PDB file of C-alpha atoms in Angstrom:
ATOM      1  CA  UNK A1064       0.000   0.000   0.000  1.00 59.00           C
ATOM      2  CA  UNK A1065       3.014   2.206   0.560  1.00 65.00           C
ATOM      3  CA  UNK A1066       4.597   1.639  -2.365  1.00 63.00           C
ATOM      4  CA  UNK A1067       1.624   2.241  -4.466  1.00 64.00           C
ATOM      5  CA  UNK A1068       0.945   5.417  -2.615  1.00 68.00           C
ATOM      6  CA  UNK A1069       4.410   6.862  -3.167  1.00 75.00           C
ATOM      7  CA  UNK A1070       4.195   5.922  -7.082  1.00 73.00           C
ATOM      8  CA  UNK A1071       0.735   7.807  -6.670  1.00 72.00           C
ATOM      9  CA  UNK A1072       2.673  10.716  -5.624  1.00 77.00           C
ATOM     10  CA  UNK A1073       5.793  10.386  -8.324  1.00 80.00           C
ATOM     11  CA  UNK A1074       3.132  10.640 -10.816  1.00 80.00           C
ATOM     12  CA  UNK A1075       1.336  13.489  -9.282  1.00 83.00           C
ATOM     13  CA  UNK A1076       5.029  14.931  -9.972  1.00 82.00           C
ATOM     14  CA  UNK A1077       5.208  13.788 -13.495  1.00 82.00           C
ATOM     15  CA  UNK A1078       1.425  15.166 -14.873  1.00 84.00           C
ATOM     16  CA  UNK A1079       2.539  18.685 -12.906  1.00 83.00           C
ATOM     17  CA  UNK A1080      -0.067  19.116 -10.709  1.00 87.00           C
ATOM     18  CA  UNK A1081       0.014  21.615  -7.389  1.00 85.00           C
ATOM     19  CA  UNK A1082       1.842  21.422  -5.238  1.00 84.00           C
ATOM     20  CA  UNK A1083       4.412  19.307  -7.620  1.00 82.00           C
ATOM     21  CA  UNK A1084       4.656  21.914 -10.577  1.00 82.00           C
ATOM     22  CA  UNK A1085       6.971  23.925 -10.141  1.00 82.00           C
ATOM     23  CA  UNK A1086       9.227  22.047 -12.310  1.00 83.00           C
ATOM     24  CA  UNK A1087       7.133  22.588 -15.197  1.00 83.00           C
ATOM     25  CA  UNK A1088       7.138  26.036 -16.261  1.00 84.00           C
ATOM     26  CA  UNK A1089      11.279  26.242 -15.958  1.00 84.00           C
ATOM     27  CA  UNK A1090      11.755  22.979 -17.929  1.00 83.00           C
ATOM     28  CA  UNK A1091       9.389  23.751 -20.515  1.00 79.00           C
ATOM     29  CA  UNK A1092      10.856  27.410 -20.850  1.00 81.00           C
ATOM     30  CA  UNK A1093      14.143  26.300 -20.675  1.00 81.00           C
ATOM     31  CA  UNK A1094      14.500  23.251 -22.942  1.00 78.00           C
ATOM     32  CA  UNK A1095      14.001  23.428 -26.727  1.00 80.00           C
ATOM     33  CA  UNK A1096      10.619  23.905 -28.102  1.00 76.00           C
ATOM     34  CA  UNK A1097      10.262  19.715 -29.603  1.00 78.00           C
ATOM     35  CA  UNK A1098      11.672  18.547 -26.163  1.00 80.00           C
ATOM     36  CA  UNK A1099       9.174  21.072 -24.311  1.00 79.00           C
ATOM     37  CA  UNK A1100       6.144  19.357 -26.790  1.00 79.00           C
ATOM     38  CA  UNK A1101       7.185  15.918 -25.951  1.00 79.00           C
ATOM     39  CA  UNK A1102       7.391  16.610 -22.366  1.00 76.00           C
ATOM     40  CA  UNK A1103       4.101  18.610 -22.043  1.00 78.00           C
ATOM     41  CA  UNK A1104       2.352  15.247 -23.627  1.00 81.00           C
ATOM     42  CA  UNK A1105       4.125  11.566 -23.597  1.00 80.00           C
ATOM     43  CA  UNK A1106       5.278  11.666 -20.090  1.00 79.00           C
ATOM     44  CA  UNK A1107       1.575  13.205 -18.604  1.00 81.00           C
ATOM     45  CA  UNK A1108      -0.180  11.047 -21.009  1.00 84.00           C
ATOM     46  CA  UNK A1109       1.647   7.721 -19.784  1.00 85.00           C
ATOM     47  CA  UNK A1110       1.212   9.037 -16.039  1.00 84.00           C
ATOM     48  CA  UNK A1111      -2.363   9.367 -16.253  1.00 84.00           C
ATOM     49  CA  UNK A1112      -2.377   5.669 -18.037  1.00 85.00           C
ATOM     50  CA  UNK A1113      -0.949   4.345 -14.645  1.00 85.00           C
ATOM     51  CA  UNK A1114      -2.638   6.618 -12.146  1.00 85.00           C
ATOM     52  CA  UNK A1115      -6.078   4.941 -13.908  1.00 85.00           C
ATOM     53  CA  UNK A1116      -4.821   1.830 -13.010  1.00 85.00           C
ATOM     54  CA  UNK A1117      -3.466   2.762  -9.069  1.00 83.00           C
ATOM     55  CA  UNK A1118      -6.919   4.282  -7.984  1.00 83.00           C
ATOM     56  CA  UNK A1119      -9.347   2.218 -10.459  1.00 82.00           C
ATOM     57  CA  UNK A1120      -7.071  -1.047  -8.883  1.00 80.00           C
ATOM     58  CA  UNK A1121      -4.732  -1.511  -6.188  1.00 81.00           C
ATOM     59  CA  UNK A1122      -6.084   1.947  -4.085  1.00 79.00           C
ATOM     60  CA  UNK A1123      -9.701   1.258  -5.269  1.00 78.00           C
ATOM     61  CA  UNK A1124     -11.129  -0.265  -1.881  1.00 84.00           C
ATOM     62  CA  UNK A1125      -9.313   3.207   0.012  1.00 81.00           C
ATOM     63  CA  UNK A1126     -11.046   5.547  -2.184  1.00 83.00           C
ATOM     64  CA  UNK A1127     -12.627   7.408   1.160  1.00 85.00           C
ATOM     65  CA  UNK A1128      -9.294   7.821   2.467  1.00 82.00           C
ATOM     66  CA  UNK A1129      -7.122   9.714  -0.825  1.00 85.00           C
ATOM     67  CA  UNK A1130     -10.842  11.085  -2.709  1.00 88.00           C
ATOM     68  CA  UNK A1131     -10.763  14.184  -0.657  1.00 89.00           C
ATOM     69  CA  UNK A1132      -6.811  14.631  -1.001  1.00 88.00           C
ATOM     70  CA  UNK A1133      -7.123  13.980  -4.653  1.00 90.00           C
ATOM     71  CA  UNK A1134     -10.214  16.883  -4.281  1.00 92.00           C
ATOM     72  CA  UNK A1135      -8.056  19.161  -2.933  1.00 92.00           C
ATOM     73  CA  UNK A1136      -5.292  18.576  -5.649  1.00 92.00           C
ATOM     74  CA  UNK A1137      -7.294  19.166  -8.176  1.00 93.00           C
ATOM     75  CA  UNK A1138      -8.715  22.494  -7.530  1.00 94.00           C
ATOM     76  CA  UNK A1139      -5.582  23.709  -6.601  1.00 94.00           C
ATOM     77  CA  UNK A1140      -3.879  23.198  -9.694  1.00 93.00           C
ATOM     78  CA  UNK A1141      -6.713  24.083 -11.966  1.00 93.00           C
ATOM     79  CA  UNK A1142      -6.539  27.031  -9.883  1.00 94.00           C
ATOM     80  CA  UNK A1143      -2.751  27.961 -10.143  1.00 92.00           C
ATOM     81  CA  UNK A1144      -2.547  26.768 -13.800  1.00 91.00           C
ATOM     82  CA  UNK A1145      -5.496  29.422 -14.980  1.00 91.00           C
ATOM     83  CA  UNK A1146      -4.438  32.129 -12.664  1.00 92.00           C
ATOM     84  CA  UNK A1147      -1.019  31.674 -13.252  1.00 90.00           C
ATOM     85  CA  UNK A1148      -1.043  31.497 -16.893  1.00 89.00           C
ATOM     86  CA  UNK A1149      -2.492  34.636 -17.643  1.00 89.00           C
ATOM     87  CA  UNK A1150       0.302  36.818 -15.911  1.00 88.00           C
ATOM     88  CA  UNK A1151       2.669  35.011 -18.593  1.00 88.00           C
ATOM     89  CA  UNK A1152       4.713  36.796 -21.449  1.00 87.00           C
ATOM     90  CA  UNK A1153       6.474  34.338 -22.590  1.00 87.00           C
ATOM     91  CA  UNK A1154       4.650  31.723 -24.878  1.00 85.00           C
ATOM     92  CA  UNK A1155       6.453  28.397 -23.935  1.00 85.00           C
ATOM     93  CA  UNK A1156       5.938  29.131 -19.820  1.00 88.00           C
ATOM     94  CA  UNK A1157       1.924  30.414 -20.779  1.00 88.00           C
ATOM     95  CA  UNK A1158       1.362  26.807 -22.452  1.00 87.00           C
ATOM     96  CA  UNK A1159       2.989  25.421 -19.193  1.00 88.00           C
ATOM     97  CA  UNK A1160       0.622  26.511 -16.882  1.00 90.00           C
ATOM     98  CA  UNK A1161      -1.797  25.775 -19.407  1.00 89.00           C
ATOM     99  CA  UNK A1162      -0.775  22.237 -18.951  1.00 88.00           C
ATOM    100  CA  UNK A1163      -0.857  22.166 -15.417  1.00 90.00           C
ATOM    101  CA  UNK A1164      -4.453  23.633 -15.311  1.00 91.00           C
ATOM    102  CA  UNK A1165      -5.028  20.365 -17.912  1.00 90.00           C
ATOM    103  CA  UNK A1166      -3.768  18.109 -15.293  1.00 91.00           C
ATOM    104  CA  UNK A1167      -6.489  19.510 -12.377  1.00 92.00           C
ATOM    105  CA  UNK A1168      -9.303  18.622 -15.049  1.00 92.00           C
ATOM    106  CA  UNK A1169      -8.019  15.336 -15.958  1.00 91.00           C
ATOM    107  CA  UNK A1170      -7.972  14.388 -12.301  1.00 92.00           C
ATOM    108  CA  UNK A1171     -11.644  15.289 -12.160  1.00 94.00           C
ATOM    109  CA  UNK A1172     -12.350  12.519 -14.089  1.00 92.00           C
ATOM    110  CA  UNK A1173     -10.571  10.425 -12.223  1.00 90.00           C
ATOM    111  CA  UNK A1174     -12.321  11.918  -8.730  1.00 92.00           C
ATOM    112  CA  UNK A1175     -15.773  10.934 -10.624  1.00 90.00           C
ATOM    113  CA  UNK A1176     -13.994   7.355 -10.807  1.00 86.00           C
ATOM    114  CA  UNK A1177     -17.340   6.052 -13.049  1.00 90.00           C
ATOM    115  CA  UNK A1178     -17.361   5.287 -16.791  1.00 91.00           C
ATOM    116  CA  UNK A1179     -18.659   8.566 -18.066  1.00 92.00           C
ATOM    117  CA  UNK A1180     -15.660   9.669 -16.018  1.00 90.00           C
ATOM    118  CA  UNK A1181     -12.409   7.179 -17.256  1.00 90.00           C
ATOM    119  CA  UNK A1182     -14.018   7.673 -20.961  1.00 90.00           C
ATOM    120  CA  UNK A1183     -13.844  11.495 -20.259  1.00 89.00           C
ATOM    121  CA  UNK A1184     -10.027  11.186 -19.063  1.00 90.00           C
ATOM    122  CA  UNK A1185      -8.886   8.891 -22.300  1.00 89.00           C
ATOM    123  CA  UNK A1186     -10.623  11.826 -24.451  1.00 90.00           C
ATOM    124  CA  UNK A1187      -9.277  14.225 -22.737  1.00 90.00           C
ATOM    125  CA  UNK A1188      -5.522  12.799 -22.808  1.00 89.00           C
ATOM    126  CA  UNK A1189      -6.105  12.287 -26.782  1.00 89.00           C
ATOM    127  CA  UNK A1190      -8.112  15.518 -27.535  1.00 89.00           C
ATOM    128  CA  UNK A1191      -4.696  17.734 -25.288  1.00 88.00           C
ATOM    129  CA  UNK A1192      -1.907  15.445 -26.780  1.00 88.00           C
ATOM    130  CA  UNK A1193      -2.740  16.475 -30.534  1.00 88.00           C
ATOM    131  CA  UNK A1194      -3.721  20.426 -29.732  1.00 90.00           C
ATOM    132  CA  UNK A1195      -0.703  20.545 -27.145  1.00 87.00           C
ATOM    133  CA  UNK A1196       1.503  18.963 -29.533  1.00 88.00           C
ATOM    134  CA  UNK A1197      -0.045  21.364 -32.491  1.00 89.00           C
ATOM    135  CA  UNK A1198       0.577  24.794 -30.575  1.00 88.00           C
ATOM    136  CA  UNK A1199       3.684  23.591 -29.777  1.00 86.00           C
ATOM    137  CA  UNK A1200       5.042  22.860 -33.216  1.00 88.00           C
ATOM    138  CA  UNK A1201       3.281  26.030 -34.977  1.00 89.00           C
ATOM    139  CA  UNK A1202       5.704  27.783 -32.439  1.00 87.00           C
ATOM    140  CA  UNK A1203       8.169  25.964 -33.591  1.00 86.00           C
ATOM    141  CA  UNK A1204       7.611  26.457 -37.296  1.00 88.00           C
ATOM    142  CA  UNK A1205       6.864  30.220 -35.998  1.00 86.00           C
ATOM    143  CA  UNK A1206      10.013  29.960 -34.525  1.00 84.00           C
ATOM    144  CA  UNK A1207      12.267  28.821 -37.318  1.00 85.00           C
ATOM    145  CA  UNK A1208      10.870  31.243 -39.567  1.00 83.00           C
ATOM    146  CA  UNK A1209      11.820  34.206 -37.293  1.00 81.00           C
ATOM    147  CA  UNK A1210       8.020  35.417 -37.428  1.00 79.00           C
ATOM    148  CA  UNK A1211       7.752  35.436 -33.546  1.00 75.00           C
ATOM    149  CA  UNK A1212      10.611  35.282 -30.359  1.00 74.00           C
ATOM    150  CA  UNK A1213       9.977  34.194 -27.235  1.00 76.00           C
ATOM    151  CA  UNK A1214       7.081  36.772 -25.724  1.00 82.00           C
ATOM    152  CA  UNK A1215       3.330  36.010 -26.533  1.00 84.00           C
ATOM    153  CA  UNK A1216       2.748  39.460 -27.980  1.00 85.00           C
ATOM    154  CA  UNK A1217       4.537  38.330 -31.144  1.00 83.00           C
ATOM    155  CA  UNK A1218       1.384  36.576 -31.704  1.00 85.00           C
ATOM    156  CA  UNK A1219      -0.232  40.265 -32.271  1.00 86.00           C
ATOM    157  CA  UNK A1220      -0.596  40.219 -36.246  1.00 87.00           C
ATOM    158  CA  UNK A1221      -0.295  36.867 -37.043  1.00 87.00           C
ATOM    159  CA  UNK A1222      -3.153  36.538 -39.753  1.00 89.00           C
ATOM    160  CA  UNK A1223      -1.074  39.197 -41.343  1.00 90.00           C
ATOM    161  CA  UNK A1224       2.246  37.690 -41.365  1.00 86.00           C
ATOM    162  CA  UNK A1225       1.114  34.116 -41.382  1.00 88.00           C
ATOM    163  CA  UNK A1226      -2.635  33.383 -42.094  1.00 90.00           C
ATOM    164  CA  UNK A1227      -1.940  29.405 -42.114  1.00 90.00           C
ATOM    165  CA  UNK A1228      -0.433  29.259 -38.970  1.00 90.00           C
ATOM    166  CA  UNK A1229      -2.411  31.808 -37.311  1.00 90.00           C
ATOM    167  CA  UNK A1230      -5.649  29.730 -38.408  1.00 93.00           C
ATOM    168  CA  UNK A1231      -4.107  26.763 -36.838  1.00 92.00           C
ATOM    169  CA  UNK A1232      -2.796  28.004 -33.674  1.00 90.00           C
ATOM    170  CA  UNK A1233      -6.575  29.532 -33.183  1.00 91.00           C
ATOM    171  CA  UNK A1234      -7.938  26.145 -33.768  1.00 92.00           C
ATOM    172  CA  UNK A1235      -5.852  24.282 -31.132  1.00 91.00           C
ATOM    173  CA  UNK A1236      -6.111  27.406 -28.782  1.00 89.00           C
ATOM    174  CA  UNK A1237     -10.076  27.212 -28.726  1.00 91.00           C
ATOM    175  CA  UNK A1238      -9.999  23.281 -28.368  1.00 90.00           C
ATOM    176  CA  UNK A1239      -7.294  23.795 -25.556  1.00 88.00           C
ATOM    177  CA  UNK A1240      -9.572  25.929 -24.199  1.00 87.00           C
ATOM    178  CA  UNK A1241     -13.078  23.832 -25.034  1.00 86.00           C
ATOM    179  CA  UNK A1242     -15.020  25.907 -26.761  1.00 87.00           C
ATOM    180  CA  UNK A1243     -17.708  24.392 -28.654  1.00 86.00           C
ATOM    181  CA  UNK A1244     -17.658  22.474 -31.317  1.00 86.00           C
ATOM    182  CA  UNK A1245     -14.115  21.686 -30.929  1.00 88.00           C
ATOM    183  CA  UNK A1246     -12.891  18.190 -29.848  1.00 87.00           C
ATOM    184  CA  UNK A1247     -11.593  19.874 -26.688  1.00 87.00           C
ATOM    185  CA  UNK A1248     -15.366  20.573 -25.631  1.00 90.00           C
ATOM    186  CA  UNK A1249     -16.160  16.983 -26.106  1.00 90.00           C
ATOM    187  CA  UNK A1250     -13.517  16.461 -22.908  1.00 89.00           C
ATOM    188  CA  UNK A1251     -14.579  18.800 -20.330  1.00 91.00           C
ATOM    189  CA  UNK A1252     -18.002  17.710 -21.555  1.00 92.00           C
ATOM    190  CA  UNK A1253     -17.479  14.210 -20.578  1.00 93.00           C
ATOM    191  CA  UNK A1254     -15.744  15.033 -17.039  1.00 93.00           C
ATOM    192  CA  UNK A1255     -18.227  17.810 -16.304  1.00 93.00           C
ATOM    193  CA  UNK A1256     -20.780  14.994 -16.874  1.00 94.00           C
ATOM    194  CA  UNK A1257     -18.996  12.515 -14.707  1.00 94.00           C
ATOM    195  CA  UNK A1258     -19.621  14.598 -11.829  1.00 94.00           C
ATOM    196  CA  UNK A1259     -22.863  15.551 -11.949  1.00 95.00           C
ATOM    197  CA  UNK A1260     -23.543  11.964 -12.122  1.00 95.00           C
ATOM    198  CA  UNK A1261     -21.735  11.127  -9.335  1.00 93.00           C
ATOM    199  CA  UNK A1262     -22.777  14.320  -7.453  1.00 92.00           C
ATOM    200  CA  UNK A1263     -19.887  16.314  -6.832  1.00 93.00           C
ATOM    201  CA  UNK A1264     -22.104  19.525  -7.991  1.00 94.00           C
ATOM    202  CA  UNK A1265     -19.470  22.076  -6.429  1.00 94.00           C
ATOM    203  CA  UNK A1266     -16.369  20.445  -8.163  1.00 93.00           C
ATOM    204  CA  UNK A1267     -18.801  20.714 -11.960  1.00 93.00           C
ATOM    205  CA  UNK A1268     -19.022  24.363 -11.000  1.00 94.00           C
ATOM    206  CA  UNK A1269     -15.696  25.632  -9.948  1.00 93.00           C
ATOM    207  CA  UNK A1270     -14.388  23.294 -12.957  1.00 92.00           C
ATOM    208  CA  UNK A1271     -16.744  25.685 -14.818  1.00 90.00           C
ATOM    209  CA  UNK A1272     -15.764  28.769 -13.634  1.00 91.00           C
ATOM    210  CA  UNK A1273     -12.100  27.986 -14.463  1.00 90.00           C
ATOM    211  CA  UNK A1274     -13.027  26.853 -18.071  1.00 87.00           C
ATOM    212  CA  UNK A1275     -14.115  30.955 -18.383  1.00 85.00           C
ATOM    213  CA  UNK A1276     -10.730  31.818 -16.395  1.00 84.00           C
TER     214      UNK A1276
END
């Protein structure tokens, strides 16, 4: 029980979430752009793949016991990814914190713990790999063609300069962000469901609240 409980913990360090995150925003800044892409998607969507199978297995029978921790972990780092994230200049450490605040919803679904809820989770994790990855390498492609540095105000113009890219970057943006009809929508959609049916009402509505943040 021990054991699984501190791998529960290592991958609460590996998907980012509060009060583990601080990692995240320096690496991601710091390393290139394709290193930052694979790191904001392969390792959170493998850790997510295992923390299914600690809570929906081995730590299923002590749900009462880690359901309220897990609670509390969640709304903090939905709440320090969104509030965080929209002090940000630079582009790579904005789409950091928008990862974190990803995290908090994915463990949502996982807090629901029913079908409607795993189903929302592997959406979710499919749906943010390909936009995350996609924002990531239209910066990078951005990058190499010296349209825009580091700060997110280079983005100011970028129909102009780059209609293509600037139509794509909106598209993964909005899904990131799940507005409807995107596929991003169809996530929070599922894990906003989850919870109604399992009646945590206040966790649907902060979740909701955040999604406007």
């Amino acid at each position: 029980f021990v054991a699984m409980v501190t791998t529960a913990v290592g991958l609460l360090f590996k998907i980012s979430a509060v009060p583990f995150h601080m990692w995240a925003p320096d690496a991601y800044e710091g390393a290139p752009t394709t290193v930052t892409a694979y790191l904001s998607v392969a390792s959170k969507a493998a850790s997510f793949a295992f923390l299914l199978r600690i809570f929906q297995g081995p730590l299923g029978p002590a749900r009462e016991a880690w359901e309220p921790l897990l609670i509390v972990v969640a709304v903090a780092t939905m709440t320090v990814g969104n509030l965080a994230a929209i002090t940000q200049s630079n582009v790579k450490r904005l789409l950091a914190y928008s990862s974190i605040s990803h995290a908090g919803y994915m463990l949502l679904g996982l807090i629901a713990g029913n079908d409607t809820g795993i189903k929302g989770v592997a959406v979710y994790v499919l749906v943010y790999t390909f936009m995350n990855l996609g924002a990531f390498f239209v910066v990078v492609a951005l990058r190499r063609e010296n349209v825009i540095g580091e700060d997110v105000d280079d983005m100011a113009g970028l129909v102009y300069k780059s209609p293509g890219y600037a139509i794509l970057m909106l598209i993964f943006l909005l899904s990131l962000a799940g507005i409807p009809p995107t596929a991003g929508f169809l996530g929070k959609y599922y894990i906003f469901l989850s919870l109604i049916q399992t009646g945590h009402y206040v966790l649907a509505v902060i979740a909701t609240l955040y999604v406007a943040v």
